[in-house]
Structure formats: C-alpha cells, structure tokens
Amino acid sequence: MEEKKLDVKSIIGFVLIFGILVYMMYQNAPTPEEVEAQKKAEQEQVEAEKKNSKQNEAVVTTSEDYSSTQVVDSTQRAALQNKLGAISYASTLPGSEFTTVETDVFSLKFKRKGGHLAEVKLKKFVDYDSVPVYLVKDNNSDFNITFSTTDSRTHNTKDHPFQPSVTKSGDNTVVSMKLKFSETEYLEYRYELKPDDYMIDFSIKSQGLSGVFNTSQPITLDWKQKGIRHAKSISYENRYTRLTYMHEEDRVEKLSQMGDDEETVEDVEWLSYRQHFFSSILVANDKPFSKAELTSQNLVEDEEVDSLYTKLYTSKMPLAYNGGEVSKSLGLYYGPTDAKVLKAYDKNLQESIPFGWGIFGWINKALFIPLFGWLSSMLPYGIAIIVMTILVKLMLSFVQYKQFLSQAKMKILKPELEAIREKYKDNKLKAQQETMALQSKAGASPLSGCLPGLMQIPVFYALFMFFPTAFDLRQKSFLWADDLSSYDSIADLPFNIPFYGDHVALFPILAAIAIFFYMKMTTGQQTAMQGPPQEGMPDMSKMMKYMIYFSPLLMLIFFNNYASGLSLYYFISNLISIGIMLVIKNYIIDEKKVLAKIEVSKSKPKKQSKFQKKMAEMMEQAEQQKKAQQKRKK
C-alpha cells in the first residue's frame, strides 16, 4: 500500500483556506447594534409563545418518548386518530417513562411503553464479579401482544404507552398498567407482588373492547429474552442454560442444550427460560396455552469472546377471546433455580432443573438432594461434600469387594485357564467351552466383576448431574476455591489453551492424580489375571495401559472449567477407593481361603443356568458346523 504524505504545497493550501475562513467570519460578524436588536426580537417571541400556550392546549406523550410532553391542537389530534385509530387515546395521556417498585427479593422497573418489565434485579444475589444479578436489563427482554382492531389495523402493545398505577392490597403491592382506548375501555397488565416471594401473580385482561377487537384475527403473546451472563466461565454456564417446558399435563421437555433449536408444542403449562442458577418462568394458571412456537438460539461462539449473553429464547402463544374480551391468569417467576424454592409452588417447576433422566434423576431427587441438604445444614459446604462422598463410597464398598473377589478368583484360576488354552490351541471353540465350564464350577467369571461395576454407573452419573445444578453450592468457598459451583483457579494464563481454558484449576489436577494411581493399581490386578489375547480379538491389556494415562488427562482437561465441587468429589472418591482397595486386598481377601472355596465348589456338581445351557448348545452347534465344513473340504 502506498504511504500517504502531505507535501509542502498541501500545507500552504490548508493555511490559506483557514486564513480565508477566519477573515470571512470577522467580516460577517454583527455590529453591537445588530446584536442588541436580535436579543430584543427573541424576547418578544418567547413572550408571545407563552400567551399562545394558555389557549386550548392538550398535553400528550409521544410514542418515541413518553416522559416528555408536547402541545397539540385539534389538527394534530386528528392526525393521531388517523394514524393510530381506536388506540390513539393512549397517546394523549401524560406519564413518566418508568415505574419502580421494590419487594424483599427484587427491584422491578416497569416501562410505560409496552407496559412490561424493563428491569428485574434480584436483591439477594450478585454475580461472579460482585455485580447485582439482573434477569431483565438493557432491553434484553421483550413482552408483546399483537392484536387487530375493527378499523383494519394491527397493533403491538410494545409500541404504545400504558398508564401506570401502584396500590396496596393488604401486604401485597399491585401494579396496574393500562393501555387505554378511552377512560373506561382498556387492556390491562396487572402485577401483584407478594412479600419475600419470587412469583408474581400476573394477569392480562381487557374491559369494554369487545367492539374494538377484531376477533376474526388471532391475538398472540410474544415473549423474547436473552440470558444475561452471571458466571466466570460463560461456556460452562451456557451448558446449563436451556429452554424447558411442561406440556400435556406432566411431560417435561427441553430445546437443544448447545445448538439452535425450534419446536411447536401443544397444551403448554409453563415455560422456563433457565439461565443456569437463575430462571424466568411463565406459568399458565387457569388453563394451558393451546399452542406455543418455541425457539432457542445459542449466542456463545467462543470462551475467548467476552460475550454478554448466553442464549436467545422466544415463545409465541395464541390467546383466546371470551365474549370478545381477553382474560388470562398467569404467573411470572424471576428467581433462583433452586429446587427448594421452585417446589414450594406445587406446579412441578423443579422439573426444569436437569437432575438427569430416568433413574439418574430419581436417585438425585430421592437420595442426594435430601442427603446433601441435611449435611450442609450442619457442616460447611466443602466438608458436607467430603462427608457425602465418604457415605456414598461406604454404601458402594460391597460392590468394590465383589469386584476384587472376582479378580482374586480369576487370578487363582489363571494357571488352569492357560493350560486349557494350550491344550486346545487348535480348537478355539473347545477351549472356550472348557474355560466357561471351569469358571462355572469355581464360581468365578469375568462378568461377576463387571456387573457390580455397572451398578455404580447410575450413582456416578447422578452425582455428575447433581453438583453442577446444586444451587446451595453457588458462591460457597472451601480452601482455595472461592466458589464451589465454579472452577477453582489458582493461576490465570496470559493465553487460552483450546479445550482447557485460560486458567489452571487445582482440584481437577488432584482428581487426575488420584485417578491415575487408582487405575494403576486396578489395571495391574486385572492384567495379572488376564491370559494372552485370543486370535482376532484386541489386546485388552494394552488398551488398559493406554487408559491409565488417557483417563486422567481427560479429567484434567474436561473438568478445568467445571464446578470445583464436582472435582472435589472425584478427588475424595478416588482417594477412598484406593484406601478401600488396599484394605480389601491386604486384610479382607485371603487367597488361600478363596482357593479352598474354589476347590470345594469345583468338586460339587454345578447346575447350569438356562443362559449357560443355551450358550453351550450354541457353541456345540458351531463346533459341529465347523467339523462338517472341514469334511466337505476333504
């Protein structure tokens, strides 16, 4: 690219132009007499305007700024009528732009234009940067009703001014926002706020508009909202930010967790715009919405981008006319995604929390949530996690004992199993039959060690879902972790490592080390009882050796941005597993006694199960088919 430079001629030209402009301004400057005359004329004009303003003026608020007022005459009023039709009366009423109301739990700001909430601040919570938590702020939310009138116009409530009023009903505060068509005809948003309650009783009701609404055209409610970031890791927060809804009485479903998604559903009872630890929920109190068009758009492109929002949610629902009027009873929840709080409303709102599907969710709701709630009521939260981990490991210790007992039996049988493989090395099916027969007589089988291990999977997965959704852990500190619901950074990196992040969390490192030593010990035990790999089968011993290093590495990378409470659980859990394994190996399982039991079991006639009989028959048939094929080849 050619570099641009100013030469001497250009500089001289600019100086000359500047000099000419200064000279012209000096020449055109008014004389003192002209200045005095101009001031006198301006004063006379101001006095004349004051006199005119007292005659037949009407004060209105403009659709652009309803906090300001302007003077209109009958011609301008007619223009408003021509432009807005039946709804023009609302634009002739004065009012301030915002109405602010506070309760014990939040501060609300209602916007006159549109009649809905412009701000929702939760007074009891702050975000990761100690800034108050806002669920609605800076135009991130849009609440609009679209309807048609008999004068062939279509209106959006978000474009028109509502008249606010604040009254008391006992201890409750009532905020009424009315879109007025006349003094007695209006569309009203009514909000009733109760002390120390996150649920707002909200209703949409019209009065005197049966002759104004064009009931042949649909009336629809459109609710949009962008989730505001509240956590250190926006990617982690976004993973648990999701649109959830309940429909068809008790079916709870969700839109996509990470990508964009859309769905049209029927009989919707509530909609939850979940933002990890906080939720905005719209509840149909009287009867479900007949239909809802739902969308979810992911707004997080990369952890490195300093994004303000996680997802954009939209919901579009039809409202029903009744006698030409509208009446809909709803509930608006703005508050924590806390199972204890949501359960109190008896509408199954707690099902919007991702406890896990099927048995995993049942284990969380029936066991871990009550258990942790009980422990955390007596102990610091970090200690409560450790105690709960110990209790879970003790509960599953019999499973670990079964696994080690099975491994010990297989280790004792290893010489005999190798002898069978050597004897029938040219007949793989026969070797397999004899192996199964020996294992069956001795009461030892590789499956007897795998099945107890499979029993632990529901518990591990349930806990994997429990810790990231446990609201009680939010901003609770333990040791160096200042928030057990977020990562425990001990060092910030000047760069971002893909999949790892821009920080170093310590609990995942400790958990990875514990997993490495645990797998080193268990893999050595399994390798000792395994024989040489069968022909055509993968070498499991090599795969297990790779897993010793791969699993801790995966833990280190994957959990660096996860809740430190979850990493603390895995660290303590693996330490306890190592201890239990050493105790079982050195003090509980006596290989001589196990061998004696195997010999007794082998001497007794063993009745085969139906499965074993079926497997033996299948193997026998395979053996006969193989012999028949060999004869045909000869």
C-alpha positions in Angstrom: 0.0 0.0 0.0 1.3 3.4 -0.9 2.0 5.6 2.1 0.1 8.9 2.1 2.1 12.0 2.8 1.4 15.8 3.0 3.7 17.8 0.8 4.6 21.5 1.3 2.1 22.7 -1.2 -0.8 21.0 0.6 0.2 22.5 4.0 0.4 26.0 2.4 -3.1 25.4 0.9 -4.7 24.4 4.2 -3.2 27.5 5.9 -4.6 29.8 3.2 -8.0 28.2 3.4 -8.0 28.6 7.2 -7.0 32.2 6.9 -9.8 33.0 4.4 -12.4 31.4 6.7 -11.2 33.5 9.7 -11.3 36.7 7.6 -14.9 35.9 6.4 -16.1 35.2 9.9 -14.6 38.5 11.0 -16.2 40.5 8.2 -19.6 38.9 8.7 -19.7 39.4 12.5 -22.7 41.5 13.6 -22.3 45.0 14.9 -23.2 45.8 18.6 -26.4 47.4 17.4 -27.4 44.3 15.5 -26.8 42.0 18.4 -29.0 44.2 20.7 -31.8 44.2 18.2 -31.6 40.4 17.8 -31.9 39.9 21.6 -35.0 42.1 21.8 -36.7 40.2 19.0 -36.0 36.8 20.7 -37.5 38.1 24.0 -40.7 39.2 22.2 -41.1 35.8 20.6 -40.8 34.0 23.9 -43.5 36.2 25.5 -45.8 35.6 22.5 -45.4 31.8 22.8 -46.2 31.9 26.5 -49.5 33.6 25.7 -50.4 31.1 23.0 -49.7 28.1 25.2 -52.5 29.0 27.5 -55.2 28.8 24.9 -56.9 25.4 24.2 -53.8 23.2 24.6 -53.7 19.4 25.2 -50.8 17.7 26.8 -49.8 14.2 25.3 -46.8 11.9 25.4 -45.2 10.9 22.1 -44.7 7.3 21.1 -41.0 7.9 20.9 -40.5 9.3 24.4 -43.4 9.1 26.8 -41.7 11.0 29.6 -41.8 14.2 27.5 -44.8 16.3 26.7 -45.8 18.4 23.7 -48.5 20.8 22.8 -51.0 19.7 20.1 -54.0 21.3 18.6 -57.1 19.8 17.2 -55.4 19.2 13.8 -52.6 17.2 15.5 -55.2 15.2 17.5 -57.0 14.4 14.3 -53.6 13.2 12.8 -53.1 10.9 15.8 -56.6 9.5 15.3 -55.9 8.9 11.6 -52.6 7.2 12.3 -53.5 5.1 15.4 -57.2 4.7 15.1 -59.0 3.4 18.2 -55.8 3.3 20.3 -54.9 6.9 19.7 -56.4 8.0 23.1 -53.5 6.3 24.9 -51.1 8.8 23.3 -52.9 11.8 24.7 -52.2 10.9 28.3 -49.2 12.1 30.3 -46.9 10.0 32.4 -43.4 9.2 33.4 -41.3 6.7 31.4 -40.7 4.2 34.3 -42.4 3.0 37.4 -40.1 1.4 40.1 -41.4 -1.0 42.8 -39.3 -2.9 45.3 -40.0 -6.0 47.5 -37.9 -8.1 49.8 -36.5 -10.1 47.0 -36.3 -7.9 43.9 -36.4 -4.4 42.5 -38.7 -4.0 39.5 -38.8 -1.3 36.9 -41.9 -1.2 34.7 -41.7 0.6 31.3 -44.6 2.7 30.3 -44.1 1.9 26.6 -45.2 -1.7 26.3 -46.4 -1.9 30.0 -43.9 -4.7 30.9 -40.8 -5.1 32.9 -37.7 -3.1 31.8 -35.6 -4.3 34.7 -35.6 -7.2 37.2 -32.9 -7.1 39.8 -32.6 -9.9 42.4 -31.6 -8.1 45.6 -30.2 -11.2 47.4 -27.7 -12.3 44.8 -24.6 -11.0 43.0 -22.7 -12.4 40.0 -19.1 -13.7 39.9 -17.9 -10.0 39.7 -20.0 -8.9 42.7 -22.4 -7.1 40.4 -26.2 -7.4 41.3 -27.9 -10.2 39.3 -30.3 -8.8 36.7 -32.6 -11.1 34.8 -34.1 -8.3 32.7 -31.9 -5.2 31.8 -30.8 -3.1 28.8 -33.6 -4.3 26.5 -32.7 -8.0 26.8 -36.4 -8.8 27.2 -39.5 -8.1 25.0 -43.1 -8.9 26.0 -45.6 -8.1 23.4 -49.3 -8.8 22.4 -50.3 -8.5 18.8 -54.0 -7.9 18.0 -56.2 -6.5 15.3 -59.0 -3.9 15.6 -62.2 -3.5 13.7 -60.8 -0.5 11.9 -58.5 -2.9 10.0 -55.3 -2.1 11.9 -52.8 -4.4 13.6 -51.2 -3.2 16.9 -48.3 -4.3 19.0 -48.5 -3.4 22.7 -44.8 -2.7 22.8 -45.3 0.3 20.6 -47.9 2.1 22.8 -48.0 3.8 26.2 -49.6 2.2 29.2 -51.0 4.2 32.2 -49.3 3.0 35.5 -50.8 2.9 38.9 -49.5 1.4 42.2 -51.8 0.4 45.0 -51.7 -1.9 48.1 -53.8 -5.0 48.7 -53.1 -5.9 52.3 -49.3 -6.7 52.4 -49.2 -7.1 48.6 -48.3 -4.5 46.1 -50.4 -4.2 43.0 -49.0 -2.6 39.8 -51.6 -1.9 37.1 -50.5 -1.0 33.6 -53.4 0.0 31.3 -53.4 0.6 27.6 -56.4 2.9 27.4 -58.7 3.2 24.4 -60.9 5.6 26.4 -61.4 6.3 30.1 -63.4 3.1 30.6 -62.0 0.9 27.8 -58.5 -0.6 28.2 -56.2 -3.6 28.0 -54.6 -4.2 31.5 -51.5 -5.9 32.7 -52.0 -6.5 36.4 -49.0 -7.5 38.6 -49.5 -8.5 42.2 -46.3 -8.7 44.2 -46.1 -10.6 47.5 -43.5 -10.0 50.3 -40.5 -12.3 50.1 -41.9 -14.2 47.0 -40.3 -14.6 43.6 -43.6 -15.5 41.9 -45.6 -12.5 40.6 -49.4 -13.0 40.0 -49.8 -11.6 36.5 -53.0 -11.3 34.5 -53.9 -9.9 31.1 -57.4 -8.6 30.9 -59.5 -6.3 28.7 -62.5 -4.2 29.5 -65.0 -2.7 27.1 -63.1 -3.8 24.0 -65.5 -6.4 22.6 -66.4 -3.9 19.9 -62.8 -2.9 19.3 -61.0 -6.2 18.9 -61.3 -7.9 15.5 -61.9 -11.4 16.9 -61.7 -13.0 13.4 -58.0 -12.4 13.6 -55.7 -14.1 16.1 -54.4 -12.4 19.2 -50.9 -13.6 20.2 -48.5 -13.3 23.1 -44.8 -13.0 22.1 -42.1 -13.3 24.8 -38.4 -12.9 24.0 -35.5 -12.8 26.3 -31.7 -13.1 26.1 -29.9 -14.8 29.1 -27.5 -12.4 30.8 -24.1 -13.8 31.7 -23.6 -14.3 35.5 -20.7 -16.8 35.8 -16.9 -16.8 35.3 -17.0 -19.4 32.5 -19.7 -18.4 30.0 -19.3 -21.8 28.2 -19.9 -23.7 31.4 -22.9 -21.5 32.3 -24.2 -21.9 28.8 -24.1 -25.7 29.1 -26.8 -25.4 31.8 -28.8 -22.6 30.2 -31.8 -24.1 28.4 -35.4 -23.6 27.5 -37.6 -26.1 29.3 -41.3 -26.5 29.2 -44.1 -28.7 30.6 -46.9 -29.7 28.4 -49.7 -32.3 28.1 -50.1 -32.3 31.9 -46.8 -33.7 33.1 -44.4 -34.1 30.2 -41.2 -32.0 30.7 -39.1 -31.5 27.6 -36.2 -29.2 26.6 -34.8 -27.5 23.5 -31.3 -28.1 22.4 -28.6 -27.6 25.0 -25.9 -26.1 22.8 -27.1 -25.5 19.2 -30.1 -23.6 17.8 -33.5 -25.3 18.0 -37.2 -24.8 17.5 -40.3 -26.7 18.4 -44.1 -26.2 18.2 -45.9 -27.9 21.1 -49.5 -28.0 22.5 -51.1 -27.7 25.9 -48.1 -25.8 27.5 -48.5 -25.4 31.2 -45.3 -23.4 31.8 -42.1 -22.2 30.0 -38.8 -21.8 31.8 -36.0 -19.6 30.4 -33.3 -21.2 32.5 -30.0 -19.3 32.9 -28.1 -21.9 34.9 -28.7 -20.8 38.5 -31.5 -18.3 37.7 -34.7 -18.7 35.8 -37.5 -16.6 34.2 -40.7 -18.8 34.1 -44.1 -18.0 32.6 -46.9 -20.1 34.2 -50.4 -20.6 32.8 -52.5 -20.6 36.0 -56.0 -21.0 34.6 -55.6 -23.4 31.7 -52.6 -24.3 29.4 -51.6 -22.4 26.3 -53.2 -24.3 23.4 -50.0 -24.0 21.4 -46.6 -22.5 21.7 -43.9 -21.8 19.0 -40.6 -22.0 20.8 -37.1 -21.2 19.6 -33.6 -21.2 21.2 -30.6 -19.6 19.7 -27.1 -20.1 21.0 -25.2 -16.7 21.4 -21.9 -18.1 22.7 -19.4 -18.6 19.9 -16.2 -18.9 21.9 -15.0 -18.7 25.5 -12.4 -16.2 24.4 -15.1 -13.8 23.2 -16.3 -11.6 26.1 -20.0 -12.3 25.4 -22.7 -10.6 27.5 -25.5 -13.1 26.6 -25.8 -16.9 26.5 -29.0 -17.8 24.6 -31.9 -16.0 22.9 -35.3 -17.6 23.7 -38.6 -16.8 22.0 -42.1 -18.1 22.7 -45.2 -17.2 20.7 -48.6 -18.3 22.1 -52.2 -17.6 21.0 -54.6 -16.0 23.5 -58.3 -16.8 23.4 -61.2 -14.4 23.1 -64.1 -14.9 25.5 -67.2 -12.9 24.6 -65.0 -10.6 22.5 -62.7 -9.9 25.6 -59.4 -11.2 26.8 -58.8 -12.7 30.2 -55.7 -14.8 31.1 -54.3 -15.6 34.5 -50.6 -16.2 34.6 -47.6 -16.4 36.9 -44.2 -14.7 36.4 -41.3 -16.3 38.3 -38.0 -14.4 38.4 -35.6 -16.0 40.8 -33.1 -18.7 41.7 -33.1 -22.1 40.0 -33.3 -23.7 43.4 -35.3 -26.9 43.9 -36.5 -26.0 47.4 -37.9 -22.6 46.2 -39.4 -24.0 43.0 -41.0 -27.0 44.7 -43.0 -24.7 47.0 -45.2 -23.5 44.1 -46.6 -27.0 43.6 -46.5 -26.7 39.8 -43.6 -29.1 39.2 -41.4 -26.2 38.4 -38.4 -28.0 40.0 -38.6 -30.4 37.0 -37.0 -27.6 34.9 -33.7 -28.4 36.7 -31.6 -31.0 34.9 -31.3 -33.7 37.6 -30.8 -36.3 35.0 -33.2 -38.5 33.1 -34.9 -41.7 34.4 -33.2 -43.5 37.3 -30.4 -40.9 37.5 -32.9 -38.1 38.3 -34.7 -40.4 40.7 -31.5 -41.1 42.6 -30.8 -37.3 42.9 -34.3 -36.3 44.0 -34.8 -39.3 46.4 -31.2 -39.5 47.8 -28.6 -37.0 47.1 -30.6 -33.7 47.3 -32.1 -34.6 50.7 -28.8 -36.0 52.0 -26.7 -33.0 50.9 -29.4 -30.6 52.3 -29.2 -32.4 55.7 -25.4 -32.4 55.8 -25.0 -28.8 54.6 -27.4 -27.6 57.3 -24.9 -28.8 59.9 -21.5 -28.6 58.2 -19.6 -26.2 55.9 -20.4 -26.9 52.3 -16.9 -28.3 51.4 -16.9 -30.6 54.4 -20.5 -31.7 53.5 -19.3 -32.8 50.1 -16.5 -34.8 51.7 -18.8 -36.5 54.2 -21.4 -37.3 51.5 -18.6 -38.8 49.3 -17.5 -41.0 52.2 -21.1 -42.2 52.8 -21.5 -42.9 49.1 -18.3 -44.9 49.0 -19.1 -46.9 52.1 -22.5 -47.6 50.6 -20.8 -49.0 47.4 -18.0 -50.7 49.2 -19.7 -54.1 48.9 -19.6 -53.6 45.1 -15.9 -52.9 45.2 -15.5 -56.0 47.4 -17.3 -58.1 44.8 -15.0 -56.8 42.1 -11.8 -57.6 44.0 -13.2 -61.1 45.0 -13.9 -61.8 41.3 -10.4 -60.6 40.3 -8.8 -62.8 43.1 -10.7 -65.9 41.8 -9.6 -65.2 38.2 -6.1 -64.7 39.3 -6.1 -68.1 41.2 -7.6 -69.8 38.1 -5.1 -68.3 35.7 -2.7 -71.3 35.5 -5.5 -73.7 34.8 -7.1 -71.4 32.2 -3.7 -71.1 30.5 -3.4 -74.9 30.5 -6.8 -75.2 28.8 -5.8 -72.6 26.1 -2.6 -74.5 25.5 -4.3 -77.9 25.3 -7.0 -76.7 22.9 -4.9 -74.1 21.0 -6.1 -75.6 17.7 -9.7 -75.7 18.7 -10.8 -72.2 19.9 -14.5 -73.2 20.5 -13.5 -76.2 22.6 -11.1 -74.0 24.6 -13.9 -71.6 25.2 -16.3 -74.3 26.3 -13.8 -75.7 28.8 -12.9 -72.2 30.1 -16.6 -71.5 30.8 -17.1 -74.9 32.4 -14.1 -74.3 34.8 -15.3 -70.8 35.7 -18.8 -72.0 36.3 -17.6 -74.8 38.6 -15.3 -72.4 40.5 -18.0 -69.7 40.8 -15.7 -67.3 39.0 -16.5 -65.3 35.9 -15.2 -62.0 34.4 -18.9 -60.9 34.3 -19.1 -61.3 38.1 -16.6 -58.4 38.3 -18.2 -56.3 35.6 -21.8 -56.4 36.8 -21.0 -54.9 40.2 -19.1 -52.2 38.4 -22.1 -51.4 36.2 -24.2 -50.9 39.4 -22.0 -47.9 40.2 -22.7 -46.1 36.9 -26.2 -44.7 37.9 -24.7 -43.3 41.1 -21.7 -41.7 39.4 -23.8 -40.2 36.7 -26.4 -38.9 39.2 -23.7 -37.1 41.1 -22.3 -35.8 37.8 -25.6 -34.1 37.3 -26.1 -33.1 40.9 -23.1 -30.9 41.6 -23.4 -28.5 38.6 -27.1 -27.9 39.5 -26.8 -27.6 43.3 -27.8 -24.0 43.9 -26.6 -24.3 47.5 -23.0 -24.5 46.3 -23.2 -21.2 44.5 -20.6 -18.8 45.8 -19.7 -21.1 48.8 -16.0 -21.2 49.4 -13.8 -24.1 50.6 -10.0 -23.9 51.0 -8.6 -22.1 47.9 -11.9 -22.4 46.0 -13.9 -19.2 46.4 -17.0 -20.7 44.6 -17.7 -24.5 44.7 -20.2 -24.0 41.8 -17.4 -22.7 39.5 -13.8 -23.6 38.8 -11.1 -23.1 41.4 -8.5 -21.1 39.6 -5.0 -20.9 41.2 -3.3 -19.3 38.2 -4.5 -17.2 35.3 -2.8 -17.8 32.0 -1.9 -15.0 29.6 -3.3 -17.1 26.7 -6.1 -19.5 26.0 -5.4 -23.3 25.5 -8.0 -25.0 23.3 -10.4 -27.2 25.3 -8.5 -26.3 28.5 -9.0 -22.6 29.1 -7.0 -19.6 30.2 -6.6 -20.7 33.8 -5.3 -23.6 36.0 -7.8 -25.2 38.4 -6.2 -27.3 41.2 -9.0 -29.7 42.2 -9.1 -31.3 38.7 -5.3 -31.8 38.9 -5.6 -33.6 42.3 -8.5 -35.7 41.0 -6.5 -36.6 37.9 -3.5 -37.7 40.1 -5.8 -39.8 42.3 -7.5 -41.4 39.2 -4.0 -42.3 37.8 -2.9 -44.1 40.9 -6.2 -45.9 41.3 -6.2 -47.1 37.7 -2.5 -48.1 38.0 -3.4 -50.4 40.9 -6.6 -51.8 39.4 -5.1 -52.3 36.0 -2.2 -54.2 37.4 -4.6 -56.5 39.2 -6.6 -57.1 36.0 -3.5 -57.7 33.9 -2.3 -60.3 36.3 -5.4 -62.4 35.8 -5.7 -62.0 32.0 -4.3 -64.5 29.6 -2.9 -63.9 26.2 -5.3 -62.2 23.7 -7.3 -64.6 21.6 -6.9 -64.6 17.9 -8.9 -61.9 16.2 -9.6 -60.1 19.5 -7.9 -56.8 20.6 -5.2 -56.9 23.3 -7.1 -55.6 26.3 -4.0 -55.3 28.4 -2.5 -52.7 26.0 -5.8 -50.8 25.9 -5.9 -50.7 29.7 -2.4 -49.4 29.8 -3.4 -46.5 27.5 -6.4 -45.8 29.6 -4.2 -45.3 32.7 -2.9 -42.1 31.0 -5.9 -41.2 28.9 -8.4 -41.0 31.7 -6.5 -38.7 34.0 -5.7 -36.5 31.0 -9.3 -36.3 30.1 -10.2 -35.4 33.7 -7.6 -32.7 33.7 -8.8 -31.0 30.5 -12.5 -31.6 30.7 -13.0 -30.5 34.3 -10.8 -27.5 34.3 -13.9 -25.3 33.6 -16.4 -27.4 35.7 -17.7 -26.8 39.2 -14.9 -27.3 41.7 -17.3 -29.1 44.0 -17.6 -31.9 41.4 -13.8 -32.2 41.1 -13.5 -32.2 44.9 -16.0 -35.2 44.9 -14.0 -37.1 42.3 -10.7 -36.4 44.2 -12.0 -37.6 47.5 -13.9 -40.5 45.9 -10.8 -41.9 44.3 -8.7 -41.5 47.4 -11.3 -43.5 49.3 -11.4 -46.1 46.5 -7.6 -46.6 46.8 -7.9 -47.0 50.6 -10.8 -49.5 50.3 -8.9 -51.5 47.7 -5.8 -51.7 49.9 -7.8 -52.8 52.9 -9.7 -55.4 50.9 -6.6 -56.7 49.3 -4.4 -56.9 52.4 -6.9 -57.6 55.2 -10.1 -59.0 53.9 -9.4 -61.3 50.9 -7.3 -64.3 51.8 -6.2 -66.0 48.6 -5.7 -69.3 50.3 -9.2 -69.4 51.7 -10.5 -68.3 48.3 -8.6 -71.2 46.7 -10.0 -73.6 49.2 -13.5 -72.5 48.4 -12.9 -72.8 44.7 -11.7 -76.4 45.1 -14.8 -77.3 47.1 -17.0 -75.6 44.5 -15.3 -77.4 41.7 -15.8 -80.8 43.4 -19.6 -80.2 43.6 -21.9 -80.8 40.6 -22.8 -77.4 39.1 -26.2 -76.9 37.7 -26.2 -74.8 34.6 -28.5 -71.9 34.2 -30.7 -71.5 31.2 -28.3 -68.9 29.8 -25.3 -71.2 30.2 -27.2 -74.2 28.7 -28.1 -72.0 25.7 -24.6 -70.8 25.3 -23.3 -74.4 25.5 -25.8 -75.6 22.8 -24.9 -72.7 20.5 -21.2 -73.5 20.9 -21.8 -77.2 20.3 -23.7 -76.4 17.1 -20.9 -74.1 16.0 -18.4 -76.9 16.6 -20.5 -79.4 14.6 -20.8 -76.9 11.7 -17.1 -76.4 11.7 -16.4 -80.2 11.5 -19.0 -80.6 8.7 -17.3 -77.8 6.7 -13.9 -79.5 7.2 -15.3 -82.8 5.9 -16.7 -81.1 2.7 -13.3 -79.6 2.0 -11.7 -83.0 2.1 
